[in-house]
């Protein structure tokens, strides 16, 4: 079950502390965007306890980050609408305000916290903020990082003028062609033949490298292709010779064994014909007599039949034969698959060389791609001037709300952590992370659950959740709660989301309540 240190508190938008680092876990349909807009209204008003922000908060100084352009525009519009609604609420005449129960209307409750003589000033502040939203710092992570690199080029060590190229395939293709000409064209004929088994040209190599290049720092250093191919070819020939050593005797023993069994009608001759097994054994002889040949040209049927299990299926008289060759052929394909290969080493060498040359070409052309935006700001924040750069960004954006945080990868999280210090819980700034860990479980959508869990561990005692579902019927919410509750409360197993262990449950199931709908 969830340890005490990981207690999750139900979020009240009007009481939520707007300082330090905090994590809000919000399932689909629980009013996440509504909550973000409500917190934004409070930030503009300066509502709540005293904060140590260095200046008044206006839209250009409240950073809101999400992960798509469409979501950015929707969030900007929703915040603008909420600011306008709040401004209208504060314009009300005190004498005309209708009394309501607490919790019935958020803006009514917010306004009730201010004396009536302050309502006009609050309304003016909110209306100005709504009109200022076109310049609000609501953007995607890539747009914001690019803006930081351009605005703080000196402190980040970036060029003052850089072009963002959305498609850098042609520049990458040029670099890969350089690699091909430099390292693969000069190879000797035998090595070229081996390379062409994997890549017919630079285009094929580029396809293999494209997903590796962003991760070259994790790749071990590899020797140049000529040396790698020569060394591994020698190792392969040694292992191949060892595999073939016993087969000149074995293949003749198999021939004799099968011929005698056929003459004695010990197996079903319709399922294993002589011309078939004669052909298979000849192909084994061809493989044995050709030292460089890696694999005998056998059909799937041959590989299956020339094994103890394969012969046992058709044996009709006496015990099925037992011979080392039959056991050996059962394991031969796996052994051949595991022969030394230069393929991986060549990819490592090519990826590191191409990545380094590609980065140099980008600098020479004053270009950046989308991934470079993140890595360059990350590198700047981790560099010798990183603390100064982080301080400048904090002064510019004392508050940051990161929407869809479950989609944050390690580089993106490292950027926010370097600027705001998640674990430090700095009271002079606010970093509010909003996401759904249940969506971060799915790697196919690019999410990284381990990044999410790192942030969760860094926010002990500062975890919140939105518990009420506004999208589904009461019956649907109850059924869903029941389904996951059974898995969560089972004594054995790893909990509803398979993360419960001896150290607790970092992704616990939290029961939702329902607003309900009229529809069935």
JSON list of C-alpha atoms in Angstrom, two decimals, residues 163-358:
[
{"chain": "A", "resi": 163, "resn": "UNK", "atom": "CA", "xyz": [17.56, 29.05, -37.56]},
{"chain": "A", "resi": 164, "resn": "UNK", "atom": "CA", "xyz": [15.14, 26.39, -36.35]},
{"chain": "A", "resi": 165, "resn": "UNK", "atom": "CA", "xyz": [14.98, 23.73, -39.03]},
{"chain": "A", "resi": 166, "resn": "UNK", "atom": "CA", "xyz": [11.97, 21.45, -38.70]},
{"chain": "A", "resi": 167, "resn": "UNK", "atom": "CA", "xyz": [13.38, 19.02, -41.30]},
{"chain": "A", "resi": 168, "resn": "UNK", "atom": "CA", "xyz": [17.10, 18.31, -41.08]},
{"chain": "A", "resi": 169, "resn": "UNK", "atom": "CA", "xyz": [17.03, 15.04, -42.99]},
{"chain": "A", "resi": 170, "resn": "UNK", "atom": "CA", "xyz": [19.01, 16.46, -45.93]},
{"chain": "A", "resi": 171, "resn": "UNK", "atom": "CA", "xyz": [21.80, 17.79, -43.71]},
{"chain": "A", "resi": 172, "resn": "UNK", "atom": "CA", "xyz": [21.90, 14.44, -41.92]},
{"chain": "A", "resi": 173, "resn": "UNK", "atom": "CA", "xyz": [21.95, 12.63, -45.29]},
{"chain": "A", "resi": 174, "resn": "UNK", "atom": "CA", "xyz": [24.95, 14.70, -46.36]},
{"chain": "A", "resi": 175, "resn": "UNK", "atom": "CA", "xyz": [26.83, 13.79, -43.17]},
{"chain": "A", "resi": 176, "resn": "UNK", "atom": "CA", "xyz": [25.99, 10.08, -43.56]},
{"chain": "A", "resi": 177, "resn": "UNK", "atom": "CA", "xyz": [27.25, 10.17, -47.16]},
{"chain": "A", "resi": 178, "resn": "UNK", "atom": "CA", "xyz": [30.50, 11.67, -45.86]},
{"chain": "A", "resi": 179, "resn": "UNK", "atom": "CA", "xyz": [30.79, 8.79, -43.40]},
{"chain": "A", "resi": 180, "resn": "UNK", "atom": "CA", "xyz": [30.12, 6.24, -46.14]},
{"chain": "A", "resi": 181, "resn": "UNK", "atom": "CA", "xyz": [32.79, 7.75, -48.41]},
{"chain": "A", "resi": 182, "resn": "UNK", "atom": "CA", "xyz": [35.31, 8.09, -45.57]},
{"chain": "A", "resi": 183, "resn": "UNK", "atom": "CA", "xyz": [35.01, 4.69, -43.91]},
{"chain": "A", "resi": 184, "resn": "UNK", "atom": "CA", "xyz": [33.12, 2.18, -46.05]},
{"chain": "A", "resi": 185, "resn": "UNK", "atom": "CA", "xyz": [34.06, 2.90, -49.65]},
{"chain": "A", "resi": 186, "resn": "UNK", "atom": "CA", "xyz": [37.81, 2.21, -49.05]},
{"chain": "A", "resi": 187, "resn": "UNK", "atom": "CA", "xyz": [37.19, -1.23, -47.49]},
{"chain": "A", "resi": 188, "resn": "UNK", "atom": "CA", "xyz": [38.59, -4.37, -49.10]},
{"chain": "A", "resi": 189, "resn": "UNK", "atom": "CA", "xyz": [36.23, -6.48, -51.18]},
{"chain": "A", "resi": 190, "resn": "UNK", "atom": "CA", "xyz": [35.51, -9.09, -48.50]},
{"chain": "A", "resi": 191, "resn": "UNK", "atom": "CA", "xyz": [34.59, -6.42, -45.96]},
{"chain": "A", "resi": 192, "resn": "UNK", "atom": "CA", "xyz": [32.43, -4.56, -48.49]},
{"chain": "A", "resi": 193, "resn": "UNK", "atom": "CA", "xyz": [30.49, -7.77, -49.16]},
{"chain": "A", "resi": 194, "resn": "UNK", "atom": "CA", "xyz": [29.78, -8.09, -45.45]},
{"chain": "A", "resi": 195, "resn": "UNK", "atom": "CA", "xyz": [28.67, -4.43, -45.10]},
{"chain": "A", "resi": 196, "resn": "UNK", "atom": "CA", "xyz": [26.33, -4.75, -48.07]},
{"chain": "A", "resi": 197, "resn": "UNK", "atom": "CA", "xyz": [24.46, -7.52, -46.27]},
{"chain": "A", "resi": 198, "resn": "UNK", "atom": "CA", "xyz": [23.29, -4.84, -43.82]},
{"chain": "A", "resi": 199, "resn": "UNK", "atom": "CA", "xyz": [23.16, -1.61, -45.84]},
{"chain": "A", "resi": 200, "resn": "UNK", "atom": "CA", "xyz": [23.03, -1.25, -49.59]},
{"chain": "A", "resi": 201, "resn": "UNK", "atom": "CA", "xyz": [24.03, 2.40, -49.41]},
{"chain": "A", "resi": 202, "resn": "UNK", "atom": "CA", "xyz": [24.06, 5.58, -47.28]},
{"chain": "A", "resi": 203, "resn": "UNK", "atom": "CA", "xyz": [20.25, 5.80, -47.33]},
{"chain": "A", "resi": 204, "resn": "UNK", "atom": "CA", "xyz": [19.92, 2.43, -45.60]},
{"chain": "A", "resi": 205, "resn": "UNK", "atom": "CA", "xyz": [22.59, 3.37, -43.06]},
{"chain": "A", "resi": 206, "resn": "UNK", "atom": "CA", "xyz": [20.80, 6.64, -42.30]},
{"chain": "A", "resi": 207, "resn": "UNK", "atom": "CA", "xyz": [17.58, 4.76, -41.50]},
{"chain": "A", "resi": 208, "resn": "UNK", "atom": "CA", "xyz": [19.47, 2.58, -39.01]},
{"chain": "A", "resi": 209, "resn": "UNK", "atom": "CA", "xyz": [21.18, 5.59, -37.41]},
{"chain": "A", "resi": 210, "resn": "UNK", "atom": "CA", "xyz": [18.28, 8.02, -37.12]},
{"chain": "A", "resi": 211, "resn": "UNK", "atom": "CA", "xyz": [16.97, 6.80, -33.76]},
{"chain": "A", "resi": 212, "resn": "UNK", "atom": "CA", "xyz": [20.47, 6.14, -32.37]},
{"chain": "A", "resi": 213, "resn": "UNK", "atom": "CA", "xyz": [21.98, 9.58, -32.91]},
{"chain": "A", "resi": 214, "resn": "UNK", "atom": "CA", "xyz": [20.13, 11.32, -30.03]},
{"chain": "A", "resi": 215, "resn": "UNK", "atom": "CA", "xyz": [21.54, 8.71, -27.62]},
{"chain": "A", "resi": 216, "resn": "UNK", "atom": "CA", "xyz": [25.19, 8.54, -28.70]},
{"chain": "A", "resi": 217, "resn": "UNK", "atom": "CA", "xyz": [26.39, 9.53, -25.22]},
{"chain": "A", "resi": 218, "resn": "UNK", "atom": "CA", "xyz": [25.15, 6.14, -24.02]},
{"chain": "A", "resi": 219, "resn": "UNK", "atom": "CA", "xyz": [27.00, 4.19, -26.72]},
{"chain": "A", "resi": 220, "resn": "UNK", "atom": "CA", "xyz": [30.38, 2.61, -26.07]},
{"chain": "A", "resi": 221, "resn": "UNK", "atom": "CA", "xyz": [33.28, 3.75, -28.23]},
{"chain": "A", "resi": 222, "resn": "UNK", "atom": "CA", "xyz": [33.95, 1.43, -31.19]},
{"chain": "A", "resi": 223, "resn": "UNK", "atom": "CA", "xyz": [36.96, 1.07, -33.47]},
{"chain": "A", "resi": 224, "resn": "UNK", "atom": "CA", "xyz": [36.88, 2.17, -37.12]},
{"chain": "A", "resi": 225, "resn": "UNK", "atom": "CA", "xyz": [35.07, -0.22, -39.50]},
{"chain": "A", "resi": 226, "resn": "UNK", "atom": "CA", "xyz": [38.19, -1.67, -41.18]},
{"chain": "A", "resi": 227, "resn": "UNK", "atom": "CA", "xyz": [39.70, -2.87, -37.89]},
{"chain": "A", "resi": 228, "resn": "UNK", "atom": "CA", "xyz": [36.35, -3.98, -36.46]},
{"chain": "A", "resi": 229, "resn": "UNK", "atom": "CA", "xyz": [35.45, -6.04, -39.51]},
{"chain": "A", "resi": 230, "resn": "UNK", "atom": "CA", "xyz": [38.85, -7.72, -39.64]},
{"chain": "A", "resi": 231, "resn": "UNK", "atom": "CA", "xyz": [38.93, -8.66, -35.93]},
{"chain": "A", "resi": 232, "resn": "UNK", "atom": "CA", "xyz": [35.35, -9.93, -35.79]},
{"chain": "A", "resi": 233, "resn": "UNK", "atom": "CA", "xyz": [35.69, -11.80, -39.08]},
{"chain": "A", "resi": 234, "resn": "UNK", "atom": "CA", "xyz": [38.62, -13.74, -37.59]},
{"chain": "A", "resi": 235, "resn": "UNK", "atom": "CA", "xyz": [36.64, -14.49, -34.42]},
{"chain": "A", "resi": 236, "resn": "UNK", "atom": "CA", "xyz": [33.67, -15.59, -36.48]},
{"chain": "A", "resi": 237, "resn": "UNK", "atom": "CA", "xyz": [35.77, -17.95, -38.58]},
{"chain": "A", "resi": 238, "resn": "UNK", "atom": "CA", "xyz": [37.28, -19.50, -35.46]},
{"chain": "A", "resi": 239, "resn": "UNK", "atom": "CA", "xyz": [33.84, -20.12, -33.91]},
{"chain": "A", "resi": 240, "resn": "UNK", "atom": "CA", "xyz": [32.40, -21.32, -37.22]},
{"chain": "A", "resi": 241, "resn": "UNK", "atom": "CA", "xyz": [35.26, -23.79, -37.64]},
{"chain": "A", "resi": 242, "resn": "UNK", "atom": "CA", "xyz": [34.63, -25.10, -34.13]},
{"chain": "A", "resi": 243, "resn": "UNK", "atom": "CA", "xyz": [30.94, -25.58, -34.92]},
{"chain": "A", "resi": 244, "resn": "UNK", "atom": "CA", "xyz": [31.75, -27.49, -38.13]},
{"chain": "A", "resi": 245, "resn": "UNK", "atom": "CA", "xyz": [34.53, -29.63, -36.64]},
{"chain": "A", "resi": 246, "resn": "UNK", "atom": "CA", "xyz": [32.38, -32.65, -35.75]},
{"chain": "A", "resi": 247, "resn": "UNK", "atom": "CA", "xyz": [30.04, -32.50, -38.72]},
{"chain": "A", "resi": 248, "resn": "UNK", "atom": "CA", "xyz": [32.10, -34.37, -41.36]},
{"chain": "A", "resi": 249, "resn": "UNK", "atom": "CA", "xyz": [31.68, -37.51, -39.23]},
{"chain": "A", "resi": 250, "resn": "UNK", "atom": "CA", "xyz": [28.17, -36.68, -38.03]},
{"chain": "A", "resi": 251, "resn": "UNK", "atom": "CA", "xyz": [26.65, -36.13, -41.46]},
{"chain": "A", "resi": 252, "resn": "UNK", "atom": "CA", "xyz": [27.79, -39.56, -42.66]},
{"chain": "A", "resi": 253, "resn": "UNK", "atom": "CA", "xyz": [26.53, -41.15, -39.46]},
{"chain": "A", "resi": 254, "resn": "UNK", "atom": "CA", "xyz": [23.13, -39.53, -40.04]},
{"chain": "A", "resi": 255, "resn": "UNK", "atom": "CA", "xyz": [23.08, -40.78, -43.62]},
{"chain": "A", "resi": 256, "resn": "UNK", "atom": "CA", "xyz": [23.75, -44.36, -42.46]},
{"chain": "A", "resi": 257, "resn": "UNK", "atom": "CA", "xyz": [21.28, -44.11, -39.57]},
{"chain": "A", "resi": 258, "resn": "UNK", "atom": "CA", "xyz": [18.41, -42.87, -41.75]},
{"chain": "A", "resi": 259, "resn": "UNK", "atom": "CA", "xyz": [19.12, -45.31, -44.60]},
{"chain": "A", "resi": 260, "resn": "UNK", "atom": "CA", "xyz": [19.11, -48.31, -42.23]},
{"chain": "A", "resi": 261, "resn": "UNK", "atom": "CA", "xyz": [15.95, -47.13, -40.50]},
{"chain": "A", "resi": 262, "resn": "UNK", "atom": "CA", "xyz": [14.25, -46.63, -43.87]},
{"chain": "A", "resi": 263, "resn": "UNK", "atom": "CA", "xyz": [15.23, -50.13, -45.02]},
{"chain": "A", "resi": 264, "resn": "UNK", "atom": "CA", "xyz": [13.85, -51.51, -41.76]},
{"chain": "A", "resi": 265, "resn": "UNK", "atom": "CA", "xyz": [10.63, -49.45, -42.13]},
{"chain": "A", "resi": 266, "resn": "UNK", "atom": "CA", "xyz": [11.19, -47.88, -38.73]},
{"chain": "A", "resi": 267, "resn": "UNK", "atom": "CA", "xyz": [9.61, -44.53, -39.66]},
{"chain": "A", "resi": 268, "resn": "UNK", "atom": "CA", "xyz": [6.75, -43.25, -41.78]},
{"chain": "A", "resi": 269, "resn": "UNK", "atom": "CA", "xyz": [8.25, -43.06, -45.27]},
{"chain": "A", "resi": 270, "resn": "UNK", "atom": "CA", "xyz": [5.51, -40.70, -46.48]},
{"chain": "A", "resi": 271, "resn": "UNK", "atom": "CA", "xyz": [6.58, -38.10, -43.92]},
{"chain": "A", "resi": 272, "resn": "UNK", "atom": "CA", "xyz": [10.32, -38.48, -44.52]},
{"chain": "A", "resi": 273, "resn": "UNK", "atom": "CA", "xyz": [11.24, -39.41, -48.08]},
{"chain": "A", "resi": 274, "resn": "UNK", "atom": "CA", "xyz": [14.76, -40.49, -49.02]},
{"chain": "A", "resi": 275, "resn": "UNK", "atom": "CA", "xyz": [15.21, -37.88, -51.73]},
{"chain": "A", "resi": 276, "resn": "UNK", "atom": "CA", "xyz": [14.33, -35.22, -49.15]},
{"chain": "A", "resi": 277, "resn": "UNK", "atom": "CA", "xyz": [16.76, -36.24, -46.45]},
{"chain": "A", "resi": 278, "resn": "UNK", "atom": "CA", "xyz": [19.48, -37.00, -49.03]},
{"chain": "A", "resi": 279, "resn": "UNK", "atom": "CA", "xyz": [19.10, -33.41, -50.24]},
{"chain": "A", "resi": 280, "resn": "UNK", "atom": "CA", "xyz": [19.25, -32.05, -46.68]},
{"chain": "A", "resi": 281, "resn": "UNK", "atom": "CA", "xyz": [22.40, -34.00, -45.83]},
{"chain": "A", "resi": 282, "resn": "UNK", "atom": "CA", "xyz": [24.08, -32.88, -49.06]},
{"chain": "A", "resi": 283, "resn": "UNK", "atom": "CA", "xyz": [23.39, -29.27, -48.13]},
{"chain": "A", "resi": 284, "resn": "UNK", "atom": "CA", "xyz": [25.05, -29.93, -44.78]},
{"chain": "A", "resi": 285, "resn": "UNK", "atom": "CA", "xyz": [28.07, -31.36, -46.65]},
{"chain": "A", "resi": 286, "resn": "UNK", "atom": "CA", "xyz": [28.21, -28.25, -48.82]},
{"chain": "A", "resi": 287, "resn": "UNK", "atom": "CA", "xyz": [28.18, -26.09, -45.69]},
{"chain": "A", "resi": 288, "resn": "UNK", "atom": "CA", "xyz": [30.97, -28.15, -44.10]},
{"chain": "A", "resi": 289, "resn": "UNK", "atom": "CA", "xyz": [33.21, -28.02, -47.17]},
{"chain": "A", "resi": 290, "resn": "UNK", "atom": "CA", "xyz": [32.94, -24.21, -47.53]},
{"chain": "A", "resi": 291, "resn": "UNK", "atom": "CA", "xyz": [34.76, -22.67, -44.52]},
{"chain": "A", "resi": 292, "resn": "UNK", "atom": "CA", "xyz": [33.41, -19.08, -44.94]},
{"chain": "A", "resi": 293, "resn": "UNK", "atom": "CA", "xyz": [29.81, -20.31, -45.44]},
{"chain": "A", "resi": 294, "resn": "UNK", "atom": "CA", "xyz": [27.91, -19.39, -42.28]},
{"chain": "A", "resi": 295, "resn": "UNK", "atom": "CA", "xyz": [24.64, -21.28, -42.64]},
{"chain": "A", "resi": 296, "resn": "UNK", "atom": "CA", "xyz": [23.53, -24.49, -44.34]},
{"chain": "A", "resi": 297, "resn": "UNK", "atom": "CA", "xyz": [20.78, -23.90, -46.90]},
{"chain": "A", "resi": 298, "resn": "UNK", "atom": "CA", "xyz": [18.11, -25.92, -45.09]},
{"chain": "A", "resi": 299, "resn": "UNK", "atom": "CA", "xyz": [14.36, -25.41, -45.18]},
{"chain": "A", "resi": 300, "resn": "UNK", "atom": "CA", "xyz": [12.32, -24.90, -42.01]},
{"chain": "A", "resi": 301, "resn": "UNK", "atom": "CA", "xyz": [11.01, -28.45, -42.45]},
{"chain": "A", "resi": 302, "resn": "UNK", "atom": "CA", "xyz": [14.57, -29.84, -42.51]},
{"chain": "A", "resi": 303, "resn": "UNK", "atom": "CA", "xyz": [15.59, -27.93, -39.37]},
{"chain": "A", "resi": 304, "resn": "UNK", "atom": "CA", "xyz": [12.53, -29.29, -37.57]},
{"chain": "A", "resi": 305, "resn": "UNK", "atom": "CA", "xyz": [12.70, -32.89, -38.79]},
{"chain": "A", "resi": 306, "resn": "UNK", "atom": "CA", "xyz": [16.43, -33.55, -38.19]},
{"chain": "A", "resi": 307, "resn": "UNK", "atom": "CA", "xyz": [16.05, -33.26, -34.41]},
{"chain": "A", "resi": 308, "resn": "UNK", "atom": "CA", "xyz": [15.18, -35.81, -31.69]},
{"chain": "A", "resi": 309, "resn": "UNK", "atom": "CA", "xyz": [11.62, -34.42, -31.45]},
{"chain": "A", "resi": 310, "resn": "UNK", "atom": "CA", "xyz": [11.23, -34.25, -35.21]},
{"chain": "A", "resi": 311, "resn": "UNK", "atom": "CA", "xyz": [12.17, -37.90, -35.74]},
{"chain": "A", "resi": 312, "resn": "UNK", "atom": "CA", "xyz": [10.14, -39.04, -32.73]},
{"chain": "A", "resi": 313, "resn": "UNK", "atom": "CA", "xyz": [7.01, -37.68, -34.45]},
{"chain": "A", "resi": 314, "resn": "UNK", "atom": "CA", "xyz": [7.38, -40.07, -37.41]},
{"chain": "A", "resi": 315, "resn": "UNK", "atom": "CA", "xyz": [9.06, -43.08, -35.74]},
{"chain": "A", "resi": 316, "resn": "UNK", "atom": "CA", "xyz": [6.84, -46.16, -35.83]},
{"chain": "A", "resi": 317, "resn": "UNK", "atom": "CA", "xyz": [9.09, -49.08, -34.87]},
{"chain": "A", "resi": 318, "resn": "UNK", "atom": "CA", "xyz": [11.41, -49.29, -31.89]},
{"chain": "A", "resi": 319, "resn": "UNK", "atom": "CA", "xyz": [12.82, -46.35, -30.01]},
{"chain": "A", "resi": 320, "resn": "UNK", "atom": "CA", "xyz": [13.59, -43.13, -31.90]},
{"chain": "A", "resi": 321, "resn": "UNK", "atom": "CA", "xyz": [17.32, -42.73, -32.62]},
{"chain": "A", "resi": 322, "resn": "UNK", "atom": "CA", "xyz": [19.65, -40.86, -30.32]},
{"chain": "A", "resi": 323, "resn": "UNK", "atom": "CA", "xyz": [22.72, -39.23, -31.86]},
{"chain": "A", "resi": 324, "resn": "UNK", "atom": "CA", "xyz": [24.84, -36.15, -31.00]},
{"chain": "A", "resi": 325, "resn": "UNK", "atom": "CA", "xyz": [24.16, -34.76, -34.49]},
{"chain": "A", "resi": 326, "resn": "UNK", "atom": "CA", "xyz": [20.42, -34.60, -33.85]},
{"chain": "A", "resi": 327, "resn": "UNK", "atom": "CA", "xyz": [20.94, -32.65, -30.62]},
{"chain": "A", "resi": 328, "resn": "UNK", "atom": "CA", "xyz": [23.54, -30.46, -32.30]},
{"chain": "A", "resi": 329, "resn": "UNK", "atom": "CA", "xyz": [21.28, -29.53, -35.21]},
{"chain": "A", "resi": 330, "resn": "UNK", "atom": "CA", "xyz": [18.54, -28.63, -32.74]},
{"chain": "A", "resi": 331, "resn": "UNK", "atom": "CA", "xyz": [20.86, -25.97, -31.27]},
{"chain": "A", "resi": 332, "resn": "UNK", "atom": "CA", "xyz": [22.75, -25.08, -34.46]},
{"chain": "A", "resi": 333, "resn": "UNK", "atom": "CA", "xyz": [20.52, -22.21, -35.62]},
{"chain": "A", "resi": 334, "resn": "UNK", "atom": "CA", "xyz": [20.86, -20.39, -32.30]},
{"chain": "A", "resi": 335, "resn": "UNK", "atom": "CA", "xyz": [24.63, -20.93, -32.33]},
{"chain": "A", "resi": 336, "resn": "UNK", "atom": "CA", "xyz": [24.87, -19.51, -35.87]},
{"chain": "A", "resi": 337, "resn": "UNK", "atom": "CA", "xyz": [22.68, -16.54, -34.91]},
{"chain": "A", "resi": 338, "resn": "UNK", "atom": "CA", "xyz": [25.13, -15.74, -32.09]},
{"chain": "A", "resi": 339, "resn": "UNK", "atom": "CA", "xyz": [28.28, -15.77, -34.21]},
{"chain": "A", "resi": 340, "resn": "UNK", "atom": "CA", "xyz": [30.37, -12.59, -33.77]},
{"chain": "A", "resi": 341, "resn": "UNK", "atom": "CA", "xyz": [29.07, -9.78, -35.97]},
{"chain": "A", "resi": 342, "resn": "UNK", "atom": "CA", "xyz": [30.49, -6.33, -36.70]},
{"chain": "A", "resi": 343, "resn": "UNK", "atom": "CA", "xyz": [26.99, -4.91, -37.26]},
{"chain": "A", "resi": 344, "resn": "UNK", "atom": "CA", "xyz": [26.52, -3.43, -33.78]},
{"chain": "A", "resi": 345, "resn": "UNK", "atom": "CA", "xyz": [30.08, -2.09, -33.52]},
{"chain": "A", "resi": 346, "resn": "UNK", "atom": "CA", "xyz": [29.77, -0.44, -36.93]},
{"chain": "A", "resi": 347, "resn": "UNK", "atom": "CA", "xyz": [26.50, 1.18, -35.90]},
{"chain": "A", "resi": 348, "resn": "UNK", "atom": "CA", "xyz": [28.09, 2.51, -32.69]},
{"chain": "A", "resi": 349, "resn": "UNK", "atom": "CA", "xyz": [31.06, 3.94, -34.58]},
{"chain": "A", "resi": 350, "resn": "UNK", "atom": "CA", "xyz": [28.86, 5.45, -37.28]},
{"chain": "A", "resi": 351, "resn": "UNK", "atom": "CA", "xyz": [26.37, 6.93, -34.79]},
{"chain": "A", "resi": 352, "resn": "UNK", "atom": "CA", "xyz": [29.06, 8.66, -32.74]},
{"chain": "A", "resi": 353, "resn": "UNK", "atom": "CA", "xyz": [30.94, 9.98, -35.79]},
{"chain": "A", "resi": 354, "resn": "UNK", "atom": "CA", "xyz": [27.78, 11.15, -37.57]},
{"chain": "A", "resi": 355, "resn": "UNK", "atom": "CA", "xyz": [26.38, 12.80, -34.41]},
{"chain": "A", "resi": 356, "resn": "UNK", "atom": "CA", "xyz": [29.61, 14.74, -33.85]},
{"chain": "A", "resi": 357, "resn": "UNK", "atom": "CA", "xyz": [29.89, 15.82, -37.48]},
{"chain": "A", "resi": 358, "resn": "UNK", "atom": "CA", "xyz": [26.16, 16.65, -37.65]}
]
